[in-house]
């Protein structure tokens, strides 16, 4: 991976996963720590019943939060099992923390993340759809690593993989979406991943520097969208929100999620543009092509670049 991607991975991932110094049960009832790092050996055949952790857990310098005394293997295993069977998968993070005694350091987390990232990269590059990974634009590399971080590097998204083998960035942006039902925490990652693949396509089409990351992980999503560093992507909800805001129709935020504010702003724009109103919009596919064309024309009038 490019140096820019390696440097960006933690700043990109931490707002999505948090940086956690204790063991916790994630929404899938898997024990994790760090920045979404699994410690759980569960598999699909014995989900929720395996009391044994992954060996990774013993490579970390666990210590008692009150005494700073290093924890032994038995203490680590006991804490793992306490968390594993705590039933706290849907509890607030603060409540998850209260049941734990052991902690790890920031250095341990950084080492854990870096090691896992390198391992995932190697696995991904060994898969035929991603064989050209080294030549992908930086935003595309970050998008794929982000997907692997949430799904594991052996994920199976057939349409996405077929598009990746052809460097079809538009289709990749559309087909990278992970299931959000029962796991709303994945929504912000889906929004960002789609944007990253879109930006990779733009970099490739424009002949830009593939090693340069267009998306700035040091900025929030809305700041990136308002930065003017890249064209407004009208094929994405967050791009439509950006266009509406630019044209004076406040969607109530640039988050890539269609809610009441976005629907209100969209119908107000449609009325002003003489287009058919669509108050029931739920996804980008529900927005009529004439509305998208009108948004594009409005951006053209203001000299704002856009895609397509």
Tab-separated table of C-alpha atoms in Angstrom:
chain	number	residue	atom	x	y	z
A	1	UNK	CA	0.000	0.000	0.000
A	2	UNK	CA	1.086	3.585	-0.500
A	3	UNK	CA	2.620	5.405	2.454
A	4	UNK	CA	-0.296	7.843	2.292
A	5	UNK	CA	-2.754	4.986	2.857
A	6	UNK	CA	-0.782	3.486	5.726
A	7	UNK	CA	-0.576	6.890	7.429
A	8	UNK	CA	-4.288	7.494	6.860
A	9	UNK	CA	-5.638	4.180	8.093
A	10	UNK	CA	-5.804	4.919	11.808
A	11	UNK	CA	-7.140	8.486	11.464
A	12	UNK	CA	-9.733	7.128	9.022
A	13	UNK	CA	-10.720	4.134	11.155
A	14	UNK	CA	-10.775	5.520	14.683
A	15	UNK	CA	-13.882	7.705	14.216
A	16	UNK	CA	-15.660	4.624	12.853
A	17	UNK	CA	-14.510	2.078	15.442
A	18	UNK	CA	-13.195	4.171	18.369
A	19	UNK	CA	-9.896	3.414	20.129
A	20	UNK	CA	-10.684	1.033	22.968
A	21	UNK	CA	-8.143	-0.093	25.579
A	22	UNK	CA	-10.231	-2.917	27.056
A	23	UNK	CA	-12.059	-6.027	25.864
A	24	UNK	CA	-15.630	-5.458	24.749
A	25	UNK	CA	-18.444	-7.391	23.091
A	26	UNK	CA	-19.308	-5.982	19.658
A	27	UNK	CA	-22.783	-5.965	18.101
A	28	UNK	CA	-22.163	-9.442	16.656
A	29	UNK	CA	-21.305	-10.744	20.148
A	30	UNK	CA	-17.622	-11.076	19.290
A	31	UNK	CA	-14.947	-9.979	21.769
A	32	UNK	CA	-12.851	-7.123	20.383
A	33	UNK	CA	-10.387	-4.447	21.451
A	34	UNK	CA	-8.245	-1.677	19.951
A	35	UNK	CA	-9.701	-0.223	16.748
A	36	UNK	CA	-12.215	-2.946	15.969
A	37	UNK	CA	-9.676	-5.774	16.392
A	38	UNK	CA	-11.240	-9.188	16.980
A	39	UNK	CA	-9.977	-11.342	19.828
A	40	UNK	CA	-12.703	-13.949	19.316
A	41	UNK	CA	-12.200	-17.415	17.821
A	42	UNK	CA	-15.912	-17.950	17.157
A	43	UNK	CA	-16.910	-19.291	13.777
A	44	UNK	CA	-20.286	-19.739	12.111
A	45	UNK	CA	-20.691	-23.319	13.365
A	46	UNK	CA	-20.330	-22.457	17.042
A	47	UNK	CA	-21.229	-18.807	17.120
A	48	UNK	CA	-21.607	-17.466	20.640
A	49	UNK	CA	-20.373	-20.623	22.340
A	50	UNK	CA	-16.580	-20.735	21.913
A	51	UNK	CA	-14.894	-19.740	25.200
A	52	UNK	CA	-11.412	-19.631	23.653
A	53	UNK	CA	-9.824	-16.422	22.337
A	54	UNK	CA	-7.597	-15.943	19.319
A	55	UNK	CA	-3.853	-16.238	20.040
A	56	UNK	CA	-3.535	-12.494	19.317
A	57	UNK	CA	-4.898	-11.782	22.778
A	58	UNK	CA	-1.738	-13.121	24.426
A	59	UNK	CA	0.575	-10.919	22.361
A	60	UNK	CA	-0.822	-7.821	24.054
A	61	UNK	CA	0.519	-6.369	27.292
A	62	UNK	CA	-2.627	-6.554	29.409
A	63	UNK	CA	-2.334	-4.920	32.835
A	64	UNK	CA	-4.583	-4.193	35.805
A	65	UNK	CA	-6.143	-0.740	35.400
A	66	UNK	CA	-5.822	0.016	39.126
A	67	UNK	CA	-2.412	-1.430	39.968
A	68	UNK	CA	-0.716	-1.446	36.541
A	69	UNK	CA	0.462	-4.981	37.344
A	70	UNK	CA	0.842	-7.117	34.191
A	71	UNK	CA	-1.848	-9.776	33.814
A	72	UNK	CA	-1.071	-13.481	33.514
A	73	UNK	CA	-2.535	-15.857	30.956
A	74	UNK	CA	-5.243	-17.134	33.308
A	75	UNK	CA	-6.359	-13.592	34.173
A	76	UNK	CA	-6.566	-12.707	30.484
A	77	UNK	CA	-8.625	-15.806	29.725
A	78	UNK	CA	-10.944	-15.128	32.678
A	79	UNK	CA	-11.557	-11.560	31.525
A	80	UNK	CA	-12.167	-12.735	27.974
A	81	UNK	CA	-14.804	-15.230	29.108
A	82	UNK	CA	-16.429	-12.679	31.398
A	83	UNK	CA	-16.831	-10.312	28.458
A	84	UNK	CA	-17.769	-13.098	26.032
A	85	UNK	CA	-20.777	-14.198	28.053
A	86	UNK	CA	-21.731	-10.779	29.469
A	87	UNK	CA	-24.594	-10.136	27.049
A	88	UNK	CA	-23.372	-6.552	26.607
A	89	UNK	CA	-23.231	-6.569	22.796
A	90	UNK	CA	-25.846	-3.815	22.543
A	91	UNK	CA	-24.841	-1.912	25.675
A	92	UNK	CA	-23.215	1.555	25.598
A	93	UNK	CA	-19.420	1.489	25.490
A	94	UNK	CA	-19.206	2.951	28.994
A	95	UNK	CA	-21.215	0.059	30.385
A	96	UNK	CA	-18.983	-2.410	28.557
A	97	UNK	CA	-15.941	-0.777	30.136
A	98	UNK	CA	-17.364	-1.044	33.658
A	99	UNK	CA	-17.285	-4.840	33.657
A	100	UNK	CA	-13.589	-5.007	32.728
A	101	UNK	CA	-10.404	-4.752	34.771
A	102	UNK	CA	-7.613	-5.218	32.232
A	103	UNK	CA	-6.233	-2.604	29.829
A	104	UNK	CA	-3.717	-2.342	26.974
A	105	UNK	CA	-1.581	0.627	25.942
A	106	UNK	CA	-1.799	2.858	22.878
A	107	UNK	CA	1.455	1.321	21.643
A	108	UNK	CA	-0.121	-2.126	21.808
A	109	UNK	CA	-3.117	-0.902	19.846
A	110	UNK	CA	-0.931	0.705	17.181
A	111	UNK	CA	1.128	-2.474	16.826
A	112	UNK	CA	-1.988	-4.634	16.678
A	113	UNK	CA	-3.597	-2.463	13.998
A	114	UNK	CA	-0.452	-2.216	11.880
A	115	UNK	CA	0.158	-5.948	11.995
A	116	UNK	CA	-3.425	-6.761	11.101
A	117	UNK	CA	-3.401	-4.197	8.306
A	118	UNK	CA	-0.286	-5.742	6.736
A	119	UNK	CA	-1.794	-9.214	7.055
A	120	UNK	CA	-5.042	-8.116	5.405
A	121	UNK	CA	-3.170	-6.422	2.575
A	122	UNK	CA	-1.255	-9.608	1.835
A	123	UNK	CA	-4.424	-11.701	1.805
A	124	UNK	CA	-6.271	-9.260	-0.439
A	125	UNK	CA	-3.427	-9.034	-2.957
A	126	UNK	CA	-3.405	-12.815	-3.166
A	127	UNK	CA	-7.009	-12.826	-4.407
A	128	UNK	CA	-7.432	-12.536	-8.212
A	129	UNK	CA	-9.957	-9.644	-8.168
A	130	UNK	CA	-7.486	-7.497	-6.225
A	131	UNK	CA	-4.234	-8.594	-7.863
A	132	UNK	CA	-3.638	-5.076	-9.228
A	133	UNK	CA	-3.992	-3.526	-5.756
A	134	UNK	CA	-0.501	-2.010	-5.844
A	135	UNK	CA	-1.467	0.024	-8.920
A	136	UNK	CA	-4.810	1.236	-7.586
A	137	UNK	CA	-5.230	4.908	-6.668
A	138	UNK	CA	-4.690	5.519	-2.961
A	139	UNK	CA	-8.375	6.156	-2.281
A	140	UNK	CA	-9.237	2.778	-3.785
A	141	UNK	CA	-6.636	1.056	-1.613
A	142	UNK	CA	-8.048	2.696	1.504
A	143	UNK	CA	-11.600	1.759	0.499
A	144	UNK	CA	-10.728	-1.912	0.033
A	145	UNK	CA	-8.799	-2.074	3.314
A	146	UNK	CA	-11.748	-0.435	5.041
A	147	UNK	CA	-14.092	-3.117	3.693
A	148	UNK	CA	-11.707	-5.860	4.791
A	149	UNK	CA	-11.417	-4.316	8.266
A	150	UNK	CA	-15.172	-4.658	8.743
A	151	UNK	CA	-15.703	-7.956	6.904
A	152	UNK	CA	-12.380	-9.766	6.973
A	153	UNK	CA	-10.100	-9.991	3.920
A	154	UNK	CA	-11.870	-13.072	2.508
A	155	UNK	CA	-15.258	-11.376	2.151
A	156	UNK	CA	-17.420	-12.440	-0.784
A	157	UNK	CA	-19.144	-9.644	-2.724
A	158	UNK	CA	-19.350	-11.156	-6.237
A	159	UNK	CA	-20.500	-8.029	-8.084
A	160	UNK	CA	-17.937	-5.877	-6.306
A	161	UNK	CA	-15.166	-8.382	-6.982
A	162	UNK	CA	-16.047	-8.630	-10.682
A	163	UNK	CA	-15.954	-4.838	-10.940
A	164	UNK	CA	-12.641	-4.681	-9.042
A	165	UNK	CA	-11.041	-7.063	-11.525
A	166	UNK	CA	-11.956	-4.571	-14.268
A	167	UNK	CA	-11.127	-1.414	-12.260
A	168	UNK	CA	-14.779	-0.402	-12.691
A	169	UNK	CA	-14.793	2.174	-9.914
A	170	UNK	CA	-18.381	3.296	-10.450
A	171	UNK	CA	-19.715	-0.217	-9.950
A	172	UNK	CA	-17.360	-0.779	-7.024
A	173	UNK	CA	-18.752	2.323	-5.327
A	174	UNK	CA	-22.274	1.001	-5.802
A	175	UNK	CA	-21.567	-2.616	-4.821
A	176	UNK	CA	-19.307	-2.070	-1.781
A	177	UNK	CA	-22.231	-1.552	0.579
A	178	UNK	CA	-22.267	-3.828	3.616
A	179	UNK	CA	-25.526	-4.974	5.193
A	180	UNK	CA	-26.784	-2.310	7.560
A	181	UNK	CA	-29.766	-4.183	9.030
A	182	UNK	CA	-29.074	-4.845	12.687
A	183	UNK	CA	-25.714	-3.076	12.446
A	184	UNK	CA	-26.306	0.660	11.959
A	185	UNK	CA	-22.726	1.354	12.996
A	186	UNK	CA	-21.613	0.251	9.530
A	187	UNK	CA	-23.545	3.065	7.795
A	188	UNK	CA	-20.815	5.739	8.118
A	189	UNK	CA	-18.244	3.273	6.786
A	190	UNK	CA	-20.465	2.432	3.803
A	191	UNK	CA	-20.832	6.129	2.974
A	192	UNK	CA	-17.088	6.738	3.124
A	193	UNK	CA	-16.163	3.584	1.231
A	194	UNK	CA	-18.444	4.502	-1.670
A	195	UNK	CA	-16.890	7.963	-1.741
A	196	UNK	CA	-13.365	6.507	-1.701
A	197	UNK	CA	-14.030	4.275	-4.711
A	198	UNK	CA	-15.656	7.187	-6.534
A	199	UNK	CA	-12.594	9.338	-5.864
A	200	UNK	CA	-10.330	6.514	-7.048
A	201	UNK	CA	-12.243	6.493	-10.328
A	202	UNK	CA	-11.877	10.259	-10.658
A	203	UNK	CA	-8.136	10.112	-9.977
A	204	UNK	CA	-7.734	7.354	-12.537
A	205	UNK	CA	-9.777	9.149	-15.193
A	206	UNK	CA	-7.968	12.449	-14.670
A	207	UNK	CA	-4.500	10.879	-14.655
A	208	UNK	CA	-3.839	12.159	-11.142
A	209	UNK	CA	-1.081	11.013	-8.819
A	210	UNK	CA	-2.185	7.531	-7.695
A	211	UNK	CA	-0.120	7.748	-4.503
A	212	UNK	CA	-1.928	10.891	-3.328
A	213	UNK	CA	-4.970	10.361	-1.131
A	214	UNK	CA	-7.754	12.734	-2.205
A	215	UNK	CA	-9.924	12.078	0.844
A	216	UNK	CA	-8.423	13.784	3.890
A	217	UNK	CA	-8.810	11.501	6.942
A	218	UNK	CA	-7.938	14.413	9.205
A	219	UNK	CA	-11.209	16.104	8.233
A	220	UNK	CA	-14.746	15.033	8.976
A	221	UNK	CA	-16.866	13.822	6.069
A	222	UNK	CA	-18.757	17.100	5.722
A	223	UNK	CA	-15.510	19.100	5.712
A	224	UNK	CA	-14.174	16.885	2.934
A	225	UNK	CA	-17.338	17.427	0.913
A	226	UNK	CA	-17.124	21.227	1.336
A	227	UNK	CA	-13.393	21.401	0.663
A	228	UNK	CA	-13.566	21.778	-3.118
A	229	UNK	CA	-10.689	19.283	-3.366
A	230	UNK	CA	-12.705	17.053	-5.687
A	231	UNK	CA	-15.851	17.270	-7.848
A	232	UNK	CA	-19.249	16.841	-6.197
A	233	UNK	CA	-20.240	13.182	-6.820
A	234	UNK	CA	-23.880	13.317	-7.835
A	235	UNK	CA	-24.101	9.513	-8.014
A	236	UNK	CA	-23.827	9.395	-4.198
A	237	UNK	CA	-26.316	10.614	-1.599
A	238	UNK	CA	-23.615	12.648	0.148
A	239	UNK	CA	-22.900	14.339	-3.197
A	240	UNK	CA	-26.564	15.187	-3.713
A	241	UNK	CA	-26.636	16.647	-0.198
A	242	UNK	CA	-23.558	18.712	-1.019
A	243	UNK	CA	-25.127	19.977	-4.234
A	244	UNK	CA	-28.348	20.913	-2.442
A	245	UNK	CA	-26.432	22.807	0.235
A	246	UNK	CA	-24.300	24.563	-2.389
A	247	UNK	CA	-27.437	25.693	-4.200
A	248	UNK	CA	-29.058	27.053	-1.036
A	249	UNK	CA	-31.265	24.120	-0.021
A	250	UNK	CA	-30.125	22.957	3.430
A	251	UNK	CA	-30.305	19.147	3.792
A	252	UNK	CA	-29.486	19.356	7.497
A	253	UNK	CA	-25.997	17.908	7.175
A	254	UNK	CA	-23.707	16.052	4.800
A	255	UNK	CA	-23.746	12.496	6.129
A	256	UNK	CA	-24.793	10.392	3.155
A	257	UNK	CA	-28.024	9.316	4.868
A	258	UNK	CA	-31.416	10.299	3.472
A	259	UNK	CA	-33.559	11.663	6.286
A	260	UNK	CA	-36.273	14.295	6.684
A	261	UNK	CA	-33.847	17.178	6.096
A	262	UNK	CA	-32.565	15.756	2.836
A	263	UNK	CA	-36.084	14.941	1.600
A	264	UNK	CA	-37.293	18.444	2.436
A	265	UNK	CA	-34.337	20.102	0.723
A	266	UNK	CA	-34.724	17.854	-2.315
A	267	UNK	CA	-38.436	18.531	-2.792
A	268	UNK	CA	-37.877	22.269	-2.321
A	269	UNK	CA	-35.200	22.160	-5.011
A	270	UNK	CA	-37.451	20.123	-7.306
A	271	UNK	CA	-40.213	22.691	-6.918
A	272	UNK	CA	-37.837	25.535	-7.750
A	273	UNK	CA	-36.482	23.616	-10.762
A	274	UNK	CA	-39.905	22.656	-12.075
A	275	UNK	CA	-39.185	18.967	-11.600
A	276	UNK	CA	-41.495	16.283	-10.261
A	277	UNK	CA	-41.415	16.128	-6.454
A	278	UNK	CA	-40.256	12.878	-4.836
A	279	UNK	CA	-40.921	13.176	-1.084
A	280	UNK	CA	-40.554	9.422	-0.517
A	281	UNK	CA	-36.913	9.140	-1.597
A	282	UNK	CA	-35.064	6.412	0.311
A	283	UNK	CA	-31.925	5.894	-1.780
A	284	UNK	CA	-29.934	7.449	-4.602
A	285	UNK	CA	-31.823	5.201	-7.039
A	286	UNK	CA	-35.093	6.944	-6.111
A	287	UNK	CA	-33.880	10.353	-7.281
A	288	UNK	CA	-35.072	10.970	-10.872
A	289	UNK	CA	-32.479	11.616	-13.556
A	290	UNK	CA	-34.031	14.983	-14.401
A	291	UNK	CA	-33.500	16.099	-10.783
A	292	UNK	CA	-29.850	15.042	-10.934
A	293	UNK	CA	-29.482	16.889	-14.252
A	294	UNK	CA	-30.991	20.007	-12.693
A	295	UNK	CA	-28.566	19.770	-9.773
A	296	UNK	CA	-25.692	19.427	-12.228
A	297	UNK	CA	-26.888	22.476	-14.168
A	298	UNK	CA	-27.102	24.485	-10.942
A	299	UNK	CA	-23.554	23.554	-10.018
A	300	UNK	CA	-22.402	24.470	-13.539
A	301	UNK	CA	-23.942	27.905	-13.110
A	302	UNK	CA	-21.868	28.404	-9.977
A	303	UNK	CA	-18.697	26.998	-11.510
A	304	UNK	CA	-18.638	24.012	-9.184
A	305	UNK	CA	-17.162	20.789	-10.554
A	306	UNK	CA	-19.262	17.641	-10.344
A	307	UNK	CA	-19.400	13.945	-11.288
A	308	UNK	CA	-20.710	12.788	-13.646
